[in-house]
Amino acid sequence: MSLRRRPEALDTYAVNTWCPGCGNFGILTAVKRVLKGWEEREALHRLVMVSGIGCHAKIVDYLAVNSFYSIHGRVLPVAMGLKLARPELTVLGHAGDGDAYGEGIAHLIFAAKRNLDLTLVVHNNSVYGLTTGQFTPTSPKGFKGRSTPKGSPETPINPLELMLASGATFVARGYAGRPEHLAGLIEEALKHRGFAFIDVLQPCYTFFNTYEFYNQHVKEIGPEHDPADFEAALHLALQWDYSAREAEIPIGIFYRVEKPLYEEAVRVPEKTPDLSAHIATHHL
Ligand code: SF4
């Protein structure tokens, strides 16, 4: 890892290796904006960020907070384990679309179903950027990349529809090209008591540059939307199917309700039980 001088408290010494123009910069800016507000509140030491594998995962290298670099698709098992073992922690997961909607999709569904109090930000660029351009579960139909040179025949999944169907209590979509709006979503997600999910449209400047399309089609959800209305949230989620090119793309909070927390429904022992006597007997 290359090092440089650390200019401010939240920055690390790591040189940023994202491509110039990468949407991950917008997400990093948004997260920093939220965490800067925390420095006075002395809450930063109780925050743990968990990332997966992919370009998104480097975000933990660039922020001087507690973090855990997990493996592909396993952000949520780590985040859930942390929350169950140390409920006082604020757990913020970062995953790529391959991580969350491919390898880790079962974990995603169960995290939504269980409703642990944690936040997941999905850096959704609809392409595997780190491995140079293969299609992912949210690549549009016809996507041409390294693994689909003639165009993918698959229809993308709609992660917001999936999360609503799985019981998530906070469902939102942001855009890396609007970091101020995204910071507001992350702030609300971290305040939410329950599983908070944000799908972030994050253009991969090098392998799938969607800036122009998103800049033309993204529209912030207005105050007329009631986030407690499940049917309205589902209707909004279905407005864009991650494939149709000309639909308006809503960003903002689609759904937000309170439900009982998983960690309050299960008993977590305060100490690891002493099994030495049992093990000794077993060996005899
Ligand atoms: S390959 Fe794409 S996602 Fe990865 S750093 Fe470059 S622009 Fe960003």
mmCIF file of C-alpha atoms and ligand atoms in Angstrom:
data_model
loop_
_atom_site.group_PDB
_atom_site.id
_atom_site.type_symbol
_atom_site.label_atom_id
_atom_site.label_comp_id
_atom_site.label_asym_id
_atom_site.label_seq_id
_atom_site.Cartn_x
_atom_site.Cartn_y
_atom_site.Cartn_z
ATOM 1 C CA MET A 1 0.000 0.000 0.000
ATOM 2 C CA SER A 2 1.349 3.458 -0.887
ATOM 3 C CA LEU A 3 1.349 6.023 1.870
ATOM 4 C CA ARG A 4 1.061 9.775 1.976
ATOM 5 C CA ARG A 5 0.682 12.447 4.625
ATOM 6 C CA ARG A 6 -2.607 12.344 6.478
ATOM 7 C CA PRO A 7 -4.261 15.751 5.999
ATOM 8 C CA GLU A 8 -7.288 15.505 8.290
ATOM 9 C CA ALA A 9 -8.701 13.344 11.034
ATOM 10 C CA LEU A 10 -10.950 11.050 8.973
ATOM 11 C CA ASP A 11 -8.405 10.440 6.208
ATOM 12 C CA THR A 12 -5.875 7.634 6.316
ATOM 13 C CA TYR A 13 -2.380 7.433 4.858
ATOM 14 C CA ALA A 14 -3.509 5.183 1.980
ATOM 15 C CA VAL A 15 -3.271 6.593 -1.553
ATOM 16 C CA ASN A 16 -6.662 6.367 -3.257
ATOM 17 C CA THR A 17 -6.468 3.950 -6.215
ATOM 18 C CA TRP A 18 -10.011 4.346 -7.576
ATOM 19 C CA CYS A 19 -10.053 5.446 -11.226
ATOM 20 C CA PRO A 20 -10.503 9.210 -11.726
ATOM 21 C CA GLY A 21 -14.241 9.865 -12.038
ATOM 22 C CA CYS A 22 -15.306 6.703 -10.158
ATOM 23 C CA GLY A 23 -18.679 6.959 -8.440
ATOM 24 C CA ASN A 24 -17.111 5.591 -5.262
ATOM 25 C CA PHE A 25 -15.689 9.082 -4.645
ATOM 26 C CA GLY A 26 -19.229 10.442 -4.284
ATOM 27 C CA ILE A 27 -20.078 7.736 -1.731
ATOM 28 C CA LEU A 28 -16.862 8.395 0.208
ATOM 29 C CA THR A 29 -17.684 12.114 0.259
ATOM 30 C CA ALA A 30 -21.183 11.378 1.570
ATOM 31 C CA VAL A 31 -19.954 9.036 4.325
ATOM 32 C CA LYS A 32 -17.288 11.538 5.384
ATOM 33 C CA ARG A 33 -19.876 14.287 5.528
ATOM 34 C CA VAL A 34 -21.968 12.190 7.923
ATOM 35 C CA LEU A 35 -19.034 11.092 10.095
ATOM 36 C CA LYS A 36 -17.557 14.587 10.352
ATOM 37 C CA GLY A 37 -20.711 15.574 12.190
ATOM 38 C CA TRP A 38 -19.998 12.789 14.669
ATOM 39 C CA GLU A 39 -16.561 13.910 15.786
ATOM 40 C CA GLU A 40 -18.035 16.346 18.323
ATOM 41 C CA ARG A 41 -20.420 13.679 19.571
ATOM 42 C CA GLU A 42 -17.504 11.295 20.267
ATOM 43 C CA ALA A 43 -19.423 8.436 18.677
ATOM 44 C CA LEU A 44 -16.846 7.517 16.062
ATOM 45 C CA HIS A 45 -15.106 4.982 18.284
ATOM 46 C CA ARG A 46 -18.363 3.008 18.505
ATOM 47 C CA LEU A 47 -18.689 2.795 14.695
ATOM 48 C CA VAL A 48 -17.460 -0.253 12.775
ATOM 49 C CA MET A 49 -17.480 -0.355 8.984
ATOM 50 C CA VAL A 50 -17.514 -3.725 7.221
ATOM 51 C CA SER A 51 -16.750 -4.121 3.521
ATOM 52 C CA GLY A 52 -16.687 -6.994 1.050
ATOM 53 C CA ILE A 53 -14.438 -7.537 -1.950
ATOM 54 C CA GLY A 54 -14.365 -5.242 -4.977
ATOM 55 C CA CYS A 55 -13.612 -1.615 -5.754
ATOM 56 C CA HIS A 56 -16.179 -0.471 -3.161
ATOM 57 C CA ALA A 57 -14.312 -2.308 -0.397
ATOM 58 C CA LYS A 58 -11.374 0.105 -0.495
ATOM 59 C CA ILE A 59 -13.584 2.662 1.269
ATOM 60 C CA VAL A 60 -12.468 1.138 4.565
ATOM 61 C CA ASP A 61 -8.844 1.890 3.598
ATOM 62 C CA TYR A 62 -9.641 5.567 3.153
ATOM 63 C CA LEU A 63 -11.470 6.295 6.415
ATOM 64 C CA ALA A 64 -9.763 6.270 9.803
ATOM 65 C CA VAL A 65 -12.489 4.365 11.635
ATOM 66 C CA ASN A 66 -12.740 0.821 13.008
ATOM 67 C CA SER A 67 -13.254 -1.540 10.107
ATOM 68 C CA PHE A 68 -13.342 -5.159 8.999
ATOM 69 C CA TYR A 69 -12.430 -6.167 5.448
ATOM 70 C CA SER A 70 -14.515 -9.311 4.907
ATOM 71 C CA ILE A 71 -14.678 -11.718 1.966
ATOM 72 C CA HIS A 72 -16.856 -11.717 -1.134
ATOM 73 C CA GLY A 73 -20.546 -11.743 -0.335
ATOM 74 C CA ARG A 74 -20.028 -12.002 3.426
ATOM 75 C CA VAL A 75 -20.413 -8.408 4.585
ATOM 76 C CA LEU A 76 -23.718 -9.126 6.302
ATOM 77 C CA PRO A 77 -22.715 -12.257 8.270
ATOM 78 C CA VAL A 78 -19.803 -10.253 9.720
ATOM 79 C CA ALA A 79 -21.983 -7.197 10.364
ATOM 80 C CA MET A 80 -24.707 -9.322 11.996
ATOM 81 C CA GLY A 81 -22.170 -11.155 14.163
ATOM 82 C CA LEU A 82 -20.694 -7.847 15.314
ATOM 83 C CA LYS A 83 -24.105 -6.467 16.194
ATOM 84 C CA LEU A 84 -25.153 -9.578 18.095
ATOM 85 C CA ALA A 85 -21.893 -9.735 20.055
ATOM 86 C CA ARG A 86 -21.656 -5.985 20.713
ATOM 87 C CA PRO A 87 -25.135 -4.422 20.442
ATOM 88 C CA GLU A 88 -23.800 -1.013 21.521
ATOM 89 C CA LEU A 89 -21.815 -0.674 18.267
ATOM 90 C CA THR A 90 -23.035 1.219 15.205
ATOM 91 C CA VAL A 91 -22.441 -1.130 12.283
ATOM 92 C CA LEU A 92 -22.211 0.250 8.750
ATOM 93 C CA GLY A 93 -21.761 -2.304 5.976
ATOM 94 C CA HIS A 94 -20.553 -1.525 2.456
ATOM 95 C CA ALA A 95 -21.033 -4.054 -0.335
ATOM 96 C CA GLY A 96 -20.813 -4.080 -4.112
ATOM 97 C CA ASP A 97 -23.690 -5.238 -6.301
ATOM 98 C CA GLY A 98 -21.842 -8.489 -6.970
ATOM 99 C CA ASP A 99 -21.321 -8.912 -3.214
ATOM 100 C CA ALA A 100 -24.847 -8.094 -2.137
ATOM 101 C CA TYR A 101 -26.986 -9.303 -5.048
ATOM 102 C CA GLY A 102 -24.839 -12.196 -6.292
ATOM 103 C CA GLU A 103 -22.736 -14.164 -3.794
ATOM 104 C CA GLY A 104 -24.421 -12.658 -0.727
ATOM 105 C CA ILE A 105 -28.043 -12.548 -1.798
ATOM 106 C CA ALA A 106 -29.240 -15.094 0.768
ATOM 107 C CA HIS A 107 -27.573 -13.078 3.549
ATOM 108 C CA LEU A 108 -29.264 -9.937 2.253
ATOM 109 C CA ILE A 109 -32.723 -11.506 2.317
ATOM 110 C CA PHE A 110 -32.194 -12.879 5.822
ATOM 111 C CA ALA A 111 -30.806 -9.579 7.141
ATOM 112 C CA ALA A 112 -33.978 -7.869 5.928
ATOM 113 C CA LYS A 113 -36.168 -10.647 7.332
ATOM 114 C CA ARG A 114 -34.452 -10.597 10.745
ATOM 115 C CA ASN A 115 -34.272 -6.805 11.167
ATOM 116 C CA LEU A 116 -31.027 -6.378 13.086
ATOM 117 C CA ASP A 117 -30.156 -2.765 13.811
ATOM 118 C CA LEU A 118 -27.511 -2.111 11.153
ATOM 119 C CA THR A 119 -27.065 -0.254 7.872
ATOM 120 C CA LEU A 120 -26.000 -1.597 4.485
ATOM 121 C CA VAL A 121 -24.853 0.697 1.660
ATOM 122 C CA VAL A 122 -24.633 -1.114 -1.680
ATOM 123 C CA HIS A 123 -22.265 0.485 -4.214
ATOM 124 C CA ASN A 124 -24.261 -0.584 -7.264
ATOM 125 C CA ASN A 125 -22.369 0.055 -10.509
ATOM 126 C CA SER A 126 -24.005 -2.901 -12.338
ATOM 127 C CA VAL A 127 -20.604 -4.293 -13.314
ATOM 128 C CA TYR A 128 -17.685 -6.151 -11.739
ATOM 129 C CA GLY A 129 -15.188 -3.267 -11.946
ATOM 130 C CA LEU A 130 -12.242 -4.746 -10.044
ATOM 131 C CA THR A 131 -12.164 -7.778 -12.357
ATOM 132 C CA THR A 132 -12.530 -5.498 -15.407
ATOM 133 C CA GLY A 133 -16.094 -5.593 -16.619
ATOM 134 C CA GLN A 134 -18.202 -8.729 -16.187
ATOM 135 C CA PHE A 135 -22.009 -8.451 -15.886
ATOM 136 C CA THR A 136 -23.679 -8.573 -12.455
ATOM 137 C CA PRO A 137 -27.235 -9.233 -11.195
ATOM 138 C CA THR A 138 -28.195 -5.588 -11.857
ATOM 139 C CA SER A 139 -26.564 -5.200 -15.286
ATOM 140 C CA PRO A 140 -29.222 -4.223 -17.825
ATOM 141 C CA LYS A 141 -30.443 -6.776 -20.334
ATOM 142 C CA GLY A 142 -28.126 -6.756 -23.345
ATOM 143 C CA PHE A 143 -25.117 -5.583 -21.297
ATOM 144 C CA LYS A 144 -21.906 -6.222 -23.223
ATOM 145 C CA GLY A 145 -18.862 -6.971 -21.091
ATOM 146 C CA ARG A 146 -15.985 -9.409 -20.782
ATOM 147 C CA SER A 147 -18.188 -12.367 -19.900
ATOM 148 C CA THR A 148 -21.100 -11.389 -22.168
ATOM 149 C CA PRO A 149 -19.523 -10.055 -25.400
ATOM 150 C CA LYS A 150 -22.769 -10.644 -27.328
ATOM 151 C CA GLY A 151 -24.910 -9.044 -24.635
ATOM 152 C CA SER A 152 -26.419 -10.541 -21.470
ATOM 153 C CA PRO A 153 -29.812 -12.194 -22.087
ATOM 154 C CA GLU A 154 -30.745 -11.882 -18.404
ATOM 155 C CA THR A 155 -33.214 -9.428 -16.905
ATOM 156 C CA PRO A 156 -31.704 -7.558 -13.917
ATOM 157 C CA ILE A 157 -33.090 -8.002 -10.442
ATOM 158 C CA ASN A 158 -34.676 -4.996 -8.762
ATOM 159 C CA PRO A 159 -33.032 -4.842 -5.306
ATOM 160 C CA LEU A 160 -35.576 -2.427 -3.872
ATOM 161 C CA GLU A 161 -38.472 -4.700 -4.791
ATOM 162 C CA LEU A 162 -36.515 -7.617 -3.287
ATOM 163 C CA MET A 163 -35.892 -5.755 -0.019
ATOM 164 C CA LEU A 164 -39.511 -4.686 0.328
ATOM 165 C CA ALA A 165 -40.632 -8.261 -0.258
ATOM 166 C CA SER A 166 -38.096 -9.544 2.292
ATOM 167 C CA GLY A 167 -39.346 -7.331 5.127
ATOM 168 C CA ALA A 168 -36.672 -4.601 5.274
ATOM 169 C CA THR A 169 -37.781 -1.739 7.542
ATOM 170 C CA PHE A 170 -35.787 1.010 5.762
ATOM 171 C CA VAL A 171 -35.416 0.951 1.983
ATOM 172 C CA ALA A 172 -33.753 3.785 0.077
ATOM 173 C CA ARG A 173 -31.959 4.576 -3.162
ATOM 174 C CA GLY A 174 -29.231 7.175 -3.583
ATOM 175 C CA TYR A 175 -27.000 8.391 -6.382
ATOM 176 C CA ALA A 176 -23.240 8.844 -6.071
ATOM 177 C CA GLY A 177 -23.533 11.904 -8.319
ATOM 178 C CA ARG A 178 -25.564 13.637 -5.559
ATOM 179 C CA PRO A 179 -23.382 13.150 -2.464
ATOM 180 C CA GLU A 180 -25.215 15.750 -0.385
ATOM 181 C CA HIS A 181 -28.557 13.993 -0.890
ATOM 182 C CA LEU A 182 -26.851 10.638 -0.283
ATOM 183 C CA ALA A 183 -25.333 11.906 2.991
ATOM 184 C CA GLY A 184 -28.864 12.704 4.160
ATOM 185 C CA LEU A 185 -29.977 9.142 3.365
ATOM 186 C CA ILE A 186 -27.002 7.615 5.194
ATOM 187 C CA GLU A 187 -27.640 9.817 8.211
ATOM 188 C CA GLU A 188 -31.300 8.712 8.319
ATOM 189 C CA ALA A 189 -30.325 5.064 7.785
ATOM 190 C CA LEU A 190 -27.874 5.155 10.693
ATOM 191 C CA LYS A 191 -30.527 6.715 12.918
ATOM 192 C CA HIS A 192 -33.087 4.071 11.901
ATOM 193 C CA ARG A 193 -33.725 1.381 14.514
ATOM 194 C CA GLY A 194 -33.593 -1.763 12.352
ATOM 195 C CA PHE A 195 -32.113 -3.020 9.099
ATOM 196 C CA ALA A 196 -31.520 -0.036 6.815
ATOM 197 C CA PHE A 197 -30.771 -0.700 3.162
ATOM 198 C CA ILE A 198 -29.532 1.866 0.624
ATOM 199 C CA ASP A 199 -28.935 0.943 -3.000
ATOM 200 C CA VAL A 200 -26.559 3.574 -4.382
ATOM 201 C CA LEU A 201 -26.346 4.092 -8.147
ATOM 202 C CA GLN A 202 -22.574 4.311 -8.535
ATOM 203 C CA PRO A 203 -21.239 4.754 -12.077
ATOM 204 C CA CYS A 204 -18.105 2.815 -12.912
ATOM 205 C CA TYR A 205 -16.361 5.404 -15.027
ATOM 206 C CA THR A 206 -14.038 2.849 -16.657
ATOM 207 C CA PHE A 207 -16.257 -0.160 -17.421
ATOM 208 C CA PHE A 208 -19.849 1.114 -17.340
ATOM 209 C CA ASN A 209 -20.129 4.869 -17.395
ATOM 210 C CA THR A 210 -23.756 5.677 -16.545
ATOM 211 C CA TYR A 211 -23.313 9.291 -15.359
ATOM 212 C CA GLU A 212 -25.081 10.864 -18.314
ATOM 213 C CA PHE A 213 -28.041 8.507 -18.100
ATOM 214 C CA TYR A 214 -28.446 8.914 -14.331
ATOM 215 C CA ASN A 215 -27.991 12.690 -14.482
ATOM 216 C CA GLN A 216 -30.893 12.837 -16.941
ATOM 217 C CA HIS A 217 -33.242 10.372 -15.233
ATOM 218 C CA VAL A 218 -32.670 10.521 -11.471
ATOM 219 C CA LYS A 219 -35.348 12.429 -9.553
ATOM 220 C CA GLU A 220 -35.613 13.001 -5.809
ATOM 221 C CA ILE A 221 -38.747 11.627 -4.158
ATOM 222 C CA GLY A 222 -40.977 14.499 -3.074
ATOM 223 C CA PRO A 223 -42.681 15.135 0.293
ATOM 224 C CA GLU A 224 -45.973 13.821 -1.109
ATOM 225 C CA HIS A 225 -44.652 10.238 -0.747
ATOM 226 C CA ASP A 226 -45.545 8.574 2.573
ATOM 227 C CA PRO A 227 -42.626 6.226 3.449
ATOM 228 C CA ALA A 228 -44.872 4.281 5.843
ATOM 229 C CA ASP A 229 -47.102 3.224 2.924
ATOM 230 C CA PHE A 230 -45.868 -0.167 1.695
ATOM 231 C CA GLU A 231 -47.975 -0.180 -1.478
ATOM 232 C CA ALA A 232 -46.752 3.305 -2.433
ATOM 233 C CA ALA A 233 -43.143 2.239 -1.761
ATOM 234 C CA LEU A 234 -43.562 -0.823 -3.962
ATOM 235 C CA HIS A 235 -45.144 1.266 -6.700
ATOM 236 C CA LEU A 236 -42.147 3.644 -6.616
ATOM 237 C CA ALA A 237 -39.685 0.744 -6.602
ATOM 238 C CA LEU A 238 -41.298 -0.699 -9.724
ATOM 239 C CA GLN A 239 -41.078 2.620 -11.565
ATOM 240 C CA TRP A 240 -37.609 1.713 -12.857
ATOM 241 C CA ASP A 241 -36.553 -1.901 -13.505
ATOM 242 C CA TYR A 242 -32.755 -1.332 -13.777
ATOM 243 C CA SER A 243 -33.040 -2.032 -17.474
ATOM 244 C CA ALA A 244 -35.508 0.271 -19.182
ATOM 245 C CA ARG A 245 -33.540 3.236 -20.362
ATOM 246 C CA GLU A 246 -36.111 6.016 -20.375
ATOM 247 C CA ALA A 247 -37.955 5.737 -17.058
ATOM 248 C CA GLU A 248 -37.670 8.306 -14.276
ATOM 249 C CA ILE A 249 -35.475 6.930 -11.474
ATOM 250 C CA PRO A 250 -36.676 7.894 -7.979
ATOM 251 C CA ILE A 251 -34.030 8.435 -5.279
ATOM 252 C CA GLY A 252 -34.726 8.961 -1.593
ATOM 253 C CA ILE A 253 -36.450 7.022 1.183
ATOM 254 C CA PHE A 254 -38.991 4.601 -0.278
ATOM 255 C CA TYR A 255 -40.026 2.843 2.943
ATOM 256 C CA ARG A 256 -39.474 3.313 6.677
ATOM 257 C CA VAL A 257 -41.307 1.559 9.498
ATOM 258 C CA GLU A 258 -40.510 0.294 13.012
ATOM 259 C CA LYS A 259 -40.522 -3.428 13.788
ATOM 260 C CA PRO A 260 -39.074 -5.505 16.663
ATOM 261 C CA LEU A 261 -35.309 -6.036 16.511
ATOM 262 C CA TYR A 262 -33.775 -9.480 16.095
ATOM 263 C CA GLU A 263 -31.079 -8.817 18.708
ATOM 264 C CA GLU A 264 -33.760 -8.114 21.297
ATOM 265 C CA ALA A 265 -35.580 -11.341 20.476
ATOM 266 C CA VAL A 266 -32.586 -13.628 20.918
ATOM 267 C CA ARG A 267 -30.615 -14.056 24.102
ATOM 268 C CA VAL A 268 -26.905 -13.402 23.631
ATOM 269 C CA PRO A 269 -24.808 -14.730 26.549
ATOM 270 C CA GLU A 270 -22.725 -12.021 28.203
ATOM 271 C CA LYS A 271 -19.768 -14.355 28.574
ATOM 272 C CA THR A 272 -18.591 -17.343 26.577
ATOM 273 C CA PRO A 273 -19.592 -20.394 28.664
ATOM 274 C CA ASP A 274 -16.690 -22.257 30.339
ATOM 275 C CA LEU A 275 -16.687 -25.639 28.572
ATOM 276 C CA SER A 276 -13.327 -26.843 29.923
ATOM 277 C CA ALA A 277 -14.859 -29.381 32.337
ATOM 278 C CA HIS A 278 -17.023 -30.829 29.593
ATOM 279 C CA ILE A 279 -14.069 -31.021 27.168
ATOM 280 C CA ALA A 280 -11.871 -32.715 29.817
ATOM 281 C CA THR A 281 -14.614 -35.305 30.510
ATOM 282 C CA HIS A 282 -15.097 -35.883 26.822
ATOM 283 C CA HIS A 283 -11.395 -36.650 26.328
ATOM 284 C CA LEU A 284 -11.357 -39.079 29.279
HETATM 285 S S1 SF4 B 1 -13.013 0.007 -12.157
HETATM 286 FE FE1 SF4 B 1 -14.890 1.205 -12.037
HETATM 287 S S2 SF4 B 1 -15.655 0.894 -9.941
HETATM 288 FE FE2 SF4 B 1 -13.495 0.289 -9.985
HETATM 289 S S3 SF4 B 1 -12.362 2.113 -9.358
HETATM 290 FE FE3 SF4 B 1 -12.449 2.125 -11.597
HETATM 291 S S4 SF4 B 1 -14.257 3.354 -12.102
HETATM 292 FE FE4 SF4 B 1 -14.426 2.764 -9.952
#
